[in-house]
PDB file of C-alpha atoms in Angstrom:
ATOM      1  CA  MET A 204      48.979 177.030-334.411  1.00 52.00           C
ATOM      2  CA  SER A 205      48.583 173.316-334.897  1.00 61.00           C
ATOM      3  CA  PRO A 206      46.430 171.387-332.386  1.00 64.00           C
ATOM      4  CA  PRO A 207      48.044 169.119-329.785  1.00 76.00           C
ATOM      5  CA  ARG A 208      48.757 165.643-331.112  1.00 84.00           C
ATOM      6  CA  LEU A 209      47.276 162.801-329.081  1.00 86.00           C
ATOM      7  CA  ARG A 210      47.927 159.082-329.397  1.00 85.00           C
ATOM      8  CA  PRO A 211      45.193 156.439-328.982  1.00 87.00           C
ATOM      9  CA  VAL A 212      46.615 155.620-325.563  1.00 90.00           C
ATOM     10  CA  ASP A 213      46.244 159.270-324.485  1.00 90.00           C
ATOM     11  CA  LEU A 214      42.505 159.165-325.198  1.00 91.00           C
ATOM     12  CA  ALA A 215      42.065 155.683-323.798  1.00 92.00           C
ATOM     13  CA  ARG A 216      43.827 156.330-320.481  1.00 93.00           C
ATOM     14  CA  GLU A 217      41.384 159.051-319.391  1.00 92.00           C
ATOM     15  CA  HIS A 218      38.446 156.644-319.491  1.00 94.00           C
ATOM     16  CA  GLY A 219      40.118 153.366-318.587  1.00 94.00           C
ATOM     17  CA  LEU A 220      39.664 152.064-322.131  1.00 94.00           C
ATOM     18  CA  SER A 221      41.924 150.017-324.346  1.00 95.00           C
ATOM     19  CA  THR A 222      43.611 151.645-327.298  1.00 92.00           C
ATOM     20  CA  GLN A 223      41.802 149.160-329.522  1.00 94.00           C
ATOM     21  CA  ALA A 224      38.474 150.449-328.214  1.00 94.00           C
ATOM     22  CA  VAL A 225      39.444 153.972-329.279  1.00 93.00           C
ATOM     23  CA  ARG A 226      40.362 152.703-332.756  1.00 92.00           C
ATOM     24  CA  ASN A 227      37.077 150.801-332.938  1.00 94.00           C
ATOM     25  CA  TYR A 228      35.114 153.923-332.010  1.00 95.00           C
ATOM     26  CA  GLU A 229      36.805 155.856-334.776  1.00 94.00           C
ATOM     27  CA  GLU A 230      36.069 153.121-337.316  1.00 93.00           C
ATOM     28  CA  ALA A 231      32.419 153.132-336.154  1.00 95.00           C
ATOM     29  CA  SER A 232      32.198 156.934-336.703  1.00 94.00           C
ATOM     30  CA  ILE A 233      31.669 157.510-332.978  1.00 96.00           C
ATOM     31  CA  LEU A 234      34.847 159.616-333.180  1.00 95.00           C
ATOM     32  CA  PRO A 235      35.762 161.822-336.131  1.00 93.00           C
ATOM     33  CA  PRO A 236      38.393 160.379-338.455  1.00 89.00           C
ATOM     34  CA  ALA A 237      41.999 160.567-337.268  1.00 84.00           C
ATOM     35  CA  ASP A 238      44.854 162.028-339.202  1.00 81.00           C
ATOM     36  CA  ARG A 239      47.718 159.684-340.098  1.00 82.00           C
ATOM     37  CA  THR A 240      51.444 160.102-339.865  1.00 76.00           C
ATOM     38  CA  ALA A 241      53.691 159.334-342.793  1.00 77.00           C
ATOM     39  CA  HIS A 242      54.068 155.845-341.329  1.00 77.00           C
ATOM     40  CA  GLY A 243      50.303 155.322-341.025  1.00 75.00           C
ATOM     41  CA  TYR A 244      49.940 155.857-337.263  1.00 81.00           C
ATOM     42  CA  ARG A 245      46.753 157.483-336.020  1.00 81.00           C
ATOM     43  CA  VAL A 246      47.016 161.014-334.666  1.00 83.00           C
ATOM     44  CA  TYR A 247      44.160 162.421-332.626  1.00 89.00           C
ATOM     45  CA  GLY A 248      43.507 165.901-331.289  1.00 90.00           C
ATOM     46  CA  PRO A 249      41.388 167.814-328.765  1.00 91.00           C
ATOM     47  CA  ARG A 250      38.222 167.315-330.819  1.00 92.00           C
ATOM     48  CA  HIS A 251      38.593 163.541-330.550  1.00 94.00           C
ATOM     49  CA  ALA A 252      39.011 163.877-326.802  1.00 94.00           C
ATOM     50  CA  LEU A 253      35.799 165.933-326.595  1.00 95.00           C
ATOM     51  CA  ALA A 254      33.924 163.420-328.763  1.00 96.00           C
ATOM     52  CA  LEU A 255      35.055 160.523-326.595  1.00 96.00           C
ATOM     53  CA  ARG A 256      34.092 162.370-323.399  1.00 96.00           C
ATOM     54  CA  ALA A 257      30.641 163.013-324.848  1.00 97.00           C
ATOM     55  CA  PHE A 258      30.234 159.366-325.859  1.00 97.00           C
ATOM     56  CA  VAL A 259      31.344 158.029-322.482  1.00 97.00           C
ATOM     57  CA  ALA A 260      28.953 160.441-320.734  1.00 97.00           C
ATOM     58  CA  LEU A 261      26.056 159.475-322.986  1.00 98.00           C
ATOM     59  CA  ILE A 262      26.308 155.744-322.267  1.00 97.00           C
ATOM     60  CA  PRO A 263      24.977 155.685-318.658  1.00 96.00           C
ATOM     61  CA  ALA A 264      22.356 158.262-319.580  1.00 97.00           C
ATOM     62  CA  HIS A 265      20.963 156.800-322.788  1.00 97.00           C
ATOM     63  CA  GLY A 266      22.564 153.387-323.328  1.00 95.00           C
ATOM     64  CA  HIS A 267      25.430 152.319-325.577  1.00 96.00           C
ATOM     65  CA  ALA A 268      23.367 151.952-328.761  1.00 96.00           C
ATOM     66  CA  THR A 269      21.732 155.380-328.475  1.00 97.00           C
ATOM     67  CA  ALA A 270      25.026 157.016-327.482  1.00 97.00           C
ATOM     68  CA  ALA A 271      26.697 155.584-330.583  1.00 97.00           C
ATOM     69  CA  ALA A 272      23.788 156.598-332.820  1.00 97.00           C
ATOM     70  CA  VAL A 273      23.868 160.153-331.471  1.00 98.00           C
ATOM     71  CA  LEU A 274      27.584 160.589-332.229  1.00 97.00           C
ATOM     72  CA  ARG A 275      27.206 159.036-335.670  1.00 97.00           C
ATOM     73  CA  ALA A 276      24.380 161.481-336.441  1.00 97.00           C
ATOM     74  CA  VAL A 277      26.548 164.382-335.282  1.00 96.00           C
ATOM     75  CA  HIS A 278      29.413 163.212-337.483  1.00 95.00           C
ATOM     76  CA  ARG A 279      27.240 163.126-340.558  1.00 94.00           C
ATOM     77  CA  ASP A 280      26.111 166.690-339.759  1.00 93.00           C
ATOM     78  CA  ASP A 281      22.591 165.610-338.778  1.00 96.00           C
ATOM     79  CA  VAL A 282      22.249 167.268-335.382  1.00 96.00           C
ATOM     80  CA  ASP A 283      18.455 167.173-335.653  1.00 97.00           C
ATOM     81  CA  ALA A 284      18.571 163.371-335.792  1.00 97.00           C
ATOM     82  CA  ALA A 285      20.874 163.313-332.770  1.00 97.00           C
ATOM     83  CA  LEU A 286      18.498 165.548-330.816  1.00 97.00           C
ATOM     84  CA  ALA A 287      15.526 163.381-331.817  1.00 98.00           C
ATOM     85  CA  LEU A 288      17.292 160.323-330.400  1.00 98.00           C
ATOM     86  CA  LEU A 289      17.881 162.165-327.131  1.00 98.00           C
ATOM     87  CA  ASP A 290      14.264 163.355-327.053  1.00 97.00           C
ATOM     88  CA  ALA A 291      13.072 159.767-327.379  1.00 97.00           C
ATOM     89  CA  SER A 292      15.346 158.686-324.542  1.00 96.00           C
ATOM     90  CA  HIS A 293      14.086 161.487-322.311  1.00 97.00           C
ATOM     91  CA  ALA A 294      10.509 160.487-323.132  1.00 95.00           C
ATOM     92  CA  GLU A 295      11.344 156.915-322.129  1.00 91.00           C
ATOM     93  CA  LEU A 296      12.647 158.104-318.773  1.00 93.00           C
ATOM     94  CA  SER A 297       9.513 160.198-318.280  1.00 92.00           C
ATOM     95  CA  ALA A 298       7.366 157.130-319.004  1.00 85.00           C
ATOM     96  CA  ASP A 299       9.421 155.092-316.525  1.00 85.00           C
ATOM     97  CA  ARG A 300       8.831 157.755-313.897  1.00 88.00           C
ATOM     98  CA  ALA A 301       5.088 157.636-314.569  1.00 83.00           C
ATOM     99  CA  THR A 302       5.129 153.853-314.243  1.00 78.00           C
ATOM    100  CA  LEU A 303       7.053 154.082-310.991  1.00 82.00           C
ATOM    101  CA  ALA A 304       4.604 156.628-309.610  1.00 82.00           C
ATOM    102  CA  ALA A 305       1.712 154.334-310.481  1.00 76.00           C
ATOM    103  CA  VAL A 306       3.398 151.292-308.951  1.00 75.00           C
ATOM    104  CA  ASP A 307       4.328 153.243-305.841  1.00 78.00           C
ATOM    105  CA  ALA A 308       0.775 154.452-305.353  1.00 74.00           C
ATOM    106  CA  ALA A 309      -0.673 151.004-305.971  1.00 69.00           C
ATOM    107  CA  VAL A 310       1.561 148.867-303.779  1.00 70.00           C
ATOM    108  CA  ARG A 311       1.426 151.299-300.877  1.00 68.00           C
ATOM    109  CA  ASP A 312      -2.379 151.309-300.872  1.00 65.00           C
ATOM    110  CA  PRO A 313      -3.485 149.366-297.781  1.00 55.00           C
ATOM    111  CA  GLY A 314      -6.282 147.732-299.774  1.00 57.00           C
ATOM    112  CA  VAL A 315      -3.858 146.054-302.179  1.00 58.00           C
ATOM    113  CA  HIS A 316      -1.911 143.001-301.014  1.00 58.00           C
ATOM    114  CA  ASP A 317      -0.790 139.626-302.266  1.00 57.00           C
ATOM    115  CA  PRO A 318      -3.718 137.176-302.109  1.00 58.00           C
ATOM    116  CA  ALA A 319      -4.081 133.820-300.435  1.00 56.00           C
ATOM    117  CA  PRO A 320      -3.360 130.953-302.867  1.00 53.00           C
ATOM    118  CA  ALA A 321      -6.958 129.728-302.869  1.00 53.00           C
ATOM    119  CA  ALA A 322      -8.600 133.108-303.518  1.00 66.00           C
ATOM    120  CA  ALA A 323      -9.777 132.345-307.072  1.00 78.00           C
ATOM    121  CA  SER A 324     -13.021 133.841-308.352  1.00 87.00           C
ATOM    122  CA  ALA A 325     -15.518 133.848-311.190  1.00 90.00           C
ATOM    123  CA  ILE A 326     -16.136 137.099-313.036  1.00 92.00           C
ATOM    124  CA  GLY A 327     -19.435 137.948-311.303  1.00 92.00           C
ATOM    125  CA  PRO A 328     -18.206 137.766-307.698  1.00 91.00           C
ATOM    126  CA  LEU A 329     -14.974 139.536-308.645  1.00 91.00           C
ATOM    127  CA  ALA A 330     -16.828 142.386-310.330  1.00 92.00           C
ATOM    128  CA  ARG A 331     -19.214 142.749-307.365  1.00 92.00           C
ATOM    129  CA  ARG A 332     -16.324 142.789-304.921  1.00 87.00           C
ATOM    130  CA  LEU A 333     -14.728 145.658-306.838  1.00 88.00           C
ATOM    131  CA  GLY A 334     -17.997 147.470-307.528  1.00 89.00           C
ATOM    132  CA  VAL A 335     -17.533 147.395-311.301  1.00 92.00           C
ATOM    133  CA  HIS A 336     -19.433 145.889-314.222  1.00 94.00           C
ATOM    134  CA  PRO A 337     -18.244 142.493-315.556  1.00 93.00           C
ATOM    135  CA  ALA A 338     -17.602 144.245-318.878  1.00 95.00           C
ATOM    136  CA  THR A 339     -14.945 146.299-317.127  1.00 94.00           C
ATOM    137  CA  VAL A 340     -13.165 143.148-315.960  1.00 93.00           C
ATOM    138  CA  ARG A 341     -13.322 141.793-319.508  1.00 93.00           C
ATOM    139  CA  ALA A 342     -11.763 145.044-320.763  1.00 94.00           C
ATOM    140  CA  TRP A 343      -8.910 144.486-318.314  1.00 94.00           C
ATOM    141  CA  GLU A 344      -8.474 141.033-319.793  1.00 93.00           C
ATOM    142  CA  ARG A 345      -8.251 142.439-323.314  1.00 94.00           C
ATOM    143  CA  ALA A 346      -5.577 144.859-322.072  1.00 93.00           C
ATOM    144  CA  GLY A 347      -3.561 141.958-320.623  1.00 92.00           C
ATOM    145  CA  ILE A 348      -4.064 143.096-317.026  1.00 91.00           C
ATOM    146  CA  VAL A 349      -5.763 139.882-315.953  1.00 92.00           C
ATOM    147  CA  THR A 350      -5.378 136.515-317.672  1.00 90.00           C
ATOM    148  CA  PRO A 351      -8.142 134.168-316.493  1.00 92.00           C
ATOM    149  CA  ARG A 352      -8.224 130.537-317.498  1.00 91.00           C
ATOM    150  CA  ARG A 353     -11.366 128.832-318.770  1.00 91.00           C
ATOM    151  CA  ASP A 354     -13.150 126.136-316.809  1.00 88.00           C
ATOM    152  CA  PRO A 355     -12.907 123.098-319.129  1.00 89.00           C
ATOM    153  CA  ARG A 356     -16.402 121.941-318.154  1.00 90.00           C
ATOM    154  CA  THR A 357     -18.332 125.201-318.417  1.00 90.00           C
ATOM    155  CA  GLY A 358     -16.076 127.465-320.449  1.00 89.00           C
ATOM    156  CA  TYR A 359     -16.522 130.209-317.857  1.00 90.00           C
ATOM    157  CA  ARG A 360     -13.621 132.463-316.865  1.00 90.00           C
ATOM    158  CA  VAL A 361     -11.847 131.574-313.642  1.00 92.00           C
ATOM    159  CA  TYR A 362      -9.700 134.294-312.104  1.00 91.00           C
ATOM    160  CA  SER A 363      -6.740 132.997-310.126  1.00 89.00           C
ATOM    161  CA  ALA A 364      -5.526 134.500-306.882  1.00 85.00           C
ATOM    162  CA  VAL A 365      -2.992 136.526-308.862  1.00 85.00           C
ATOM    163  CA  ASP A 366      -5.707 137.738-311.249  1.00 89.00           C
ATOM    164  CA  VAL A 367      -7.782 138.858-308.276  1.00 87.00           C
ATOM    165  CA  ARG A 368      -4.851 140.822-306.912  1.00 84.00           C
ATOM    166  CA  ASP A 369      -4.138 142.368-310.308  1.00 87.00           C
ATOM    167  CA  ALA A 370      -7.809 143.291-310.700  1.00 89.00           C
ATOM    168  CA  HIS A 371      -7.596 145.129-307.372  1.00 84.00           C
ATOM    169  CA  LEU A 372      -4.490 146.915-308.626  1.00 82.00           C
ATOM    170  CA  ALA A 373      -6.260 147.869-311.856  1.00 87.00           C
ATOM    171  CA  HIS A 374      -9.268 149.142-309.935  1.00 86.00           C
ATOM    172  CA  GLN A 375      -7.134 151.344-307.698  1.00 78.00           C
ATOM    173  CA  LEU A 376      -5.123 152.739-310.595  1.00 80.00           C
ATOM    174  CA  ARG A 377      -8.191 153.415-312.726  1.00 83.00           C
ATOM    175  CA  ARG A 378      -9.592 155.431-309.855  1.00 75.00           C
ATOM    176  CA  GLY A 379      -6.344 157.386-309.967  1.00 69.00           C
ATOM    177  CA  GLY A 380      -6.884 158.190-313.631  1.00 75.00           C
ATOM    178  CA  TYR A 381      -4.278 155.896-315.142  1.00 79.00           C
ATOM    179  CA  PRO A 382      -4.990 154.513-318.655  1.00 85.00           C
ATOM    180  CA  LEU A 383      -5.214 150.774-319.232  1.00 89.00           C
ATOM    181  CA  GLU A 384      -1.948 150.599-321.160  1.00 87.00           C
ATOM    182  CA  ARG A 385      -0.088 152.139-318.208  1.00 81.00           C
ATOM    183  CA  ILE A 386      -1.859 149.811-315.762  1.00 85.00           C
ATOM    184  CA  ALA A 387      -0.814 146.809-317.849  1.00 89.00           C
ATOM    185  CA  VAL A 388       2.829 147.888-317.474  1.00 84.00           C
ATOM    186  CA  VAL A 389       2.421 148.269-313.704  1.00 81.00           C
ATOM    187  CA  VAL A 390       0.826 144.840-313.354  1.00 85.00           C
ATOM    188  CA  ALA A 391       3.599 143.288-315.428  1.00 87.00           C
ATOM    189  CA  ARG A 392       6.151 144.855-313.081  1.00 81.00           C
ATOM    190  CA  VAL A 393       4.366 143.396-310.057  1.00 81.00           C
ATOM    191  CA  ARG A 394       4.234 139.940-311.636  1.00 82.00           C
ATOM    192  CA  ASP A 395       7.894 140.041-312.643  1.00 82.00           C
ATOM    193  CA  ALA A 396       8.876 141.026-309.106  1.00 76.00           C
ATOM    194  CA  GLY A 397       6.947 138.104-307.636  1.00 77.00           C
ATOM    195  CA  GLY A 398       4.159 140.094-306.020  1.00 76.00           C
ATOM    196  CA  VAL A 399       3.334 143.355-304.303  1.00 72.00           C
ATOM    197  CA  ALA A 400       5.452 142.684-301.220  1.00 70.00           C
ATOM    198  CA  ALA A 401       8.517 141.788-303.287  1.00 69.00           C
ATOM    199  CA  LEU A 402       8.104 144.834-305.503  1.00 70.00           C
ATOM    200  CA  GLU A 403       7.616 147.185-302.571  1.00 69.00           C
ATOM    201  CA  ALA A 404      11.045 146.189-301.293  1.00 67.00           C
ATOM    202  CA  THR A 405      12.633 147.293-304.592  1.00 71.00           C
ATOM    203  CA  LEU A 406      10.904 150.654-304.950  1.00 78.00           C
ATOM    204  CA  ASP A 407      13.680 152.645-303.263  1.00 80.00           C
ATOM    205  CA  ASP A 408      16.236 151.073-305.583  1.00 81.00           C
ATOM    206  CA  TRP A 409      13.991 151.804-308.574  1.00 81.00           C
ATOM    207  CA  HIS A 410      13.719 155.459-307.501  1.00 87.00           C
ATOM    208  CA  ALA A 411      17.507 155.639-307.108  1.00 89.00           C
ATOM    209  CA  ARG A 412      18.166 154.137-310.543  1.00 88.00           C
ATOM    210  CA  LEU A 413      15.861 156.628-312.275  1.00 92.00           C
ATOM    211  CA  ARG A 414      17.432 159.473-310.335  1.00 94.00           C
ATOM    212  CA  ARG A 415      20.922 158.349-311.377  1.00 95.00           C
ATOM    213  CA  ARG A 416      19.862 158.139-315.000  1.00 95.00           C
ATOM    214  CA  GLY A 417      18.310 161.606-314.868  1.00 96.00           C
ATOM    215  CA  LEU A 418      21.482 163.076-313.404  1.00 97.00           C
ATOM    216  CA  ALA A 419      23.560 161.218-315.996  1.00 97.00           C
ATOM    217  CA  MET A 420      21.447 162.831-318.698  1.00 98.00           C
ATOM    218  CA  LEU A 421      22.374 166.260-317.350  1.00 97.00           C
ATOM    219  CA  GLY A 422      26.069 165.419-317.485  1.00 97.00           C
ATOM    220  CA  ALA A 423      25.758 163.893-320.948  1.00 97.00           C
ATOM    221  CA  ALA A 424      23.951 166.966-322.267  1.00 97.00           C
ATOM    222  CA  ALA A 425      26.744 169.187-320.992  1.00 97.00           C
ATOM    223  CA  ALA A 426      29.471 167.018-322.532  1.00 97.00           C
ATOM    224  CA  LEU A 427      27.712 166.783-325.893  1.00 97.00           C
ATOM    225  CA  HIS A 428      26.990 170.512-325.931  1.00 96.00           C
ATOM    226  CA  THR A 429      30.665 171.247-325.278  1.00 96.00           C
ATOM    227  CA  TYR A 430      31.628 169.018-328.189  1.00 96.00           C
ATOM    228  CA  LEU A 431      29.103 170.632-330.521  1.00 95.00           C
ATOM    229  CA  VAL A 432      29.972 174.260-329.777  1.00 93.00           C
ATOM    230  CA  THR A 433      33.771 174.050-329.429  1.00 89.00           C
ATOM    231  CA  PRO A 434      35.351 175.654-332.503  1.00 82.00           C
ATOM    232  CA  VAL A 435      37.477 173.499-334.751  1.00 70.00           C
ATOM    233  CA  ILE A 436      41.174 174.271-334.405  1.00 62.00           C
ATOM    234  CA  ASP A 437      43.129 174.755-337.622  1.00 51.00           C
ATOM    235  CA  GLY A 438      44.484 171.405-338.660  1.00 52.00           C
ATOM    236  CA  GLU A 439      41.757 169.391-336.894  1.00 56.00           C
ATOM    237  CA  PRO A 440      39.213 167.328-338.836  1.00 52.00           C
ATOM    238  CA  GLU A 441      35.653 168.590-339.068  1.00 54.00           C
ATOM    239  CA  ARG A 442      32.984 166.634-337.204  1.00 50.00           C
ATOM    240  CA  HIS A 443      31.359 165.115-340.283  1.00 44.00           C
ATOM    241  CA  THR A 444      32.708 161.946-341.871  1.00 39.00           C
ATOM    242  CA  ASP A 445      30.811 161.803-345.159  1.00 39.00           C
ATOM    243  CA  ARG A 446      33.822 162.636-347.274  1.00 33.00           C
TER     244      ARG A 446
END
């Protein structure tokens, strides 16, 4: 029994795509190659529909570039490479969750707040205030957590109000067991947001975005698994394109 014949528009309509997008995906090996009629028109089948569903599901979960790379790996019969790409994306989400947890803990600590504009400090007073050695503050500088300027007259470090705040953040997170490289990411997030108060207002949205991506990954895994395990119907092209 020959498989159902589908036109580009049949695949495109399901996902709100243009027929040209479907053709482009085939040419980019995101879809398996289409058969051609005697007049040169593309003819797709159920396997193309499954491949396109998997690709569309992968995009919100892993991004367009990774989604495309995964399907290309599948179509050259390198499933291990496809799985490695997905593993890396899952690891990225896990790292984002760890960063969010660190930020959440830091900005909700009552001892951490945005400083007054004039609250600059030298390294000695700052270290004493935090109860750490000046060498610790210098280590935070090397990690990019604080970025003091130099007094042009003395050459001594001068920590701005923002540096003081970020040093407090680093101190709290170090007490929580976070490594310096993770703290540097947290501090960068706070700076980009415009301060602790501004970032705190976005935490719920950040949680929601990570949750949506995690759920999208579940859906994408199901769609890709369906594509991988569905038997090829007689007359349909195999998944690989290296022919």
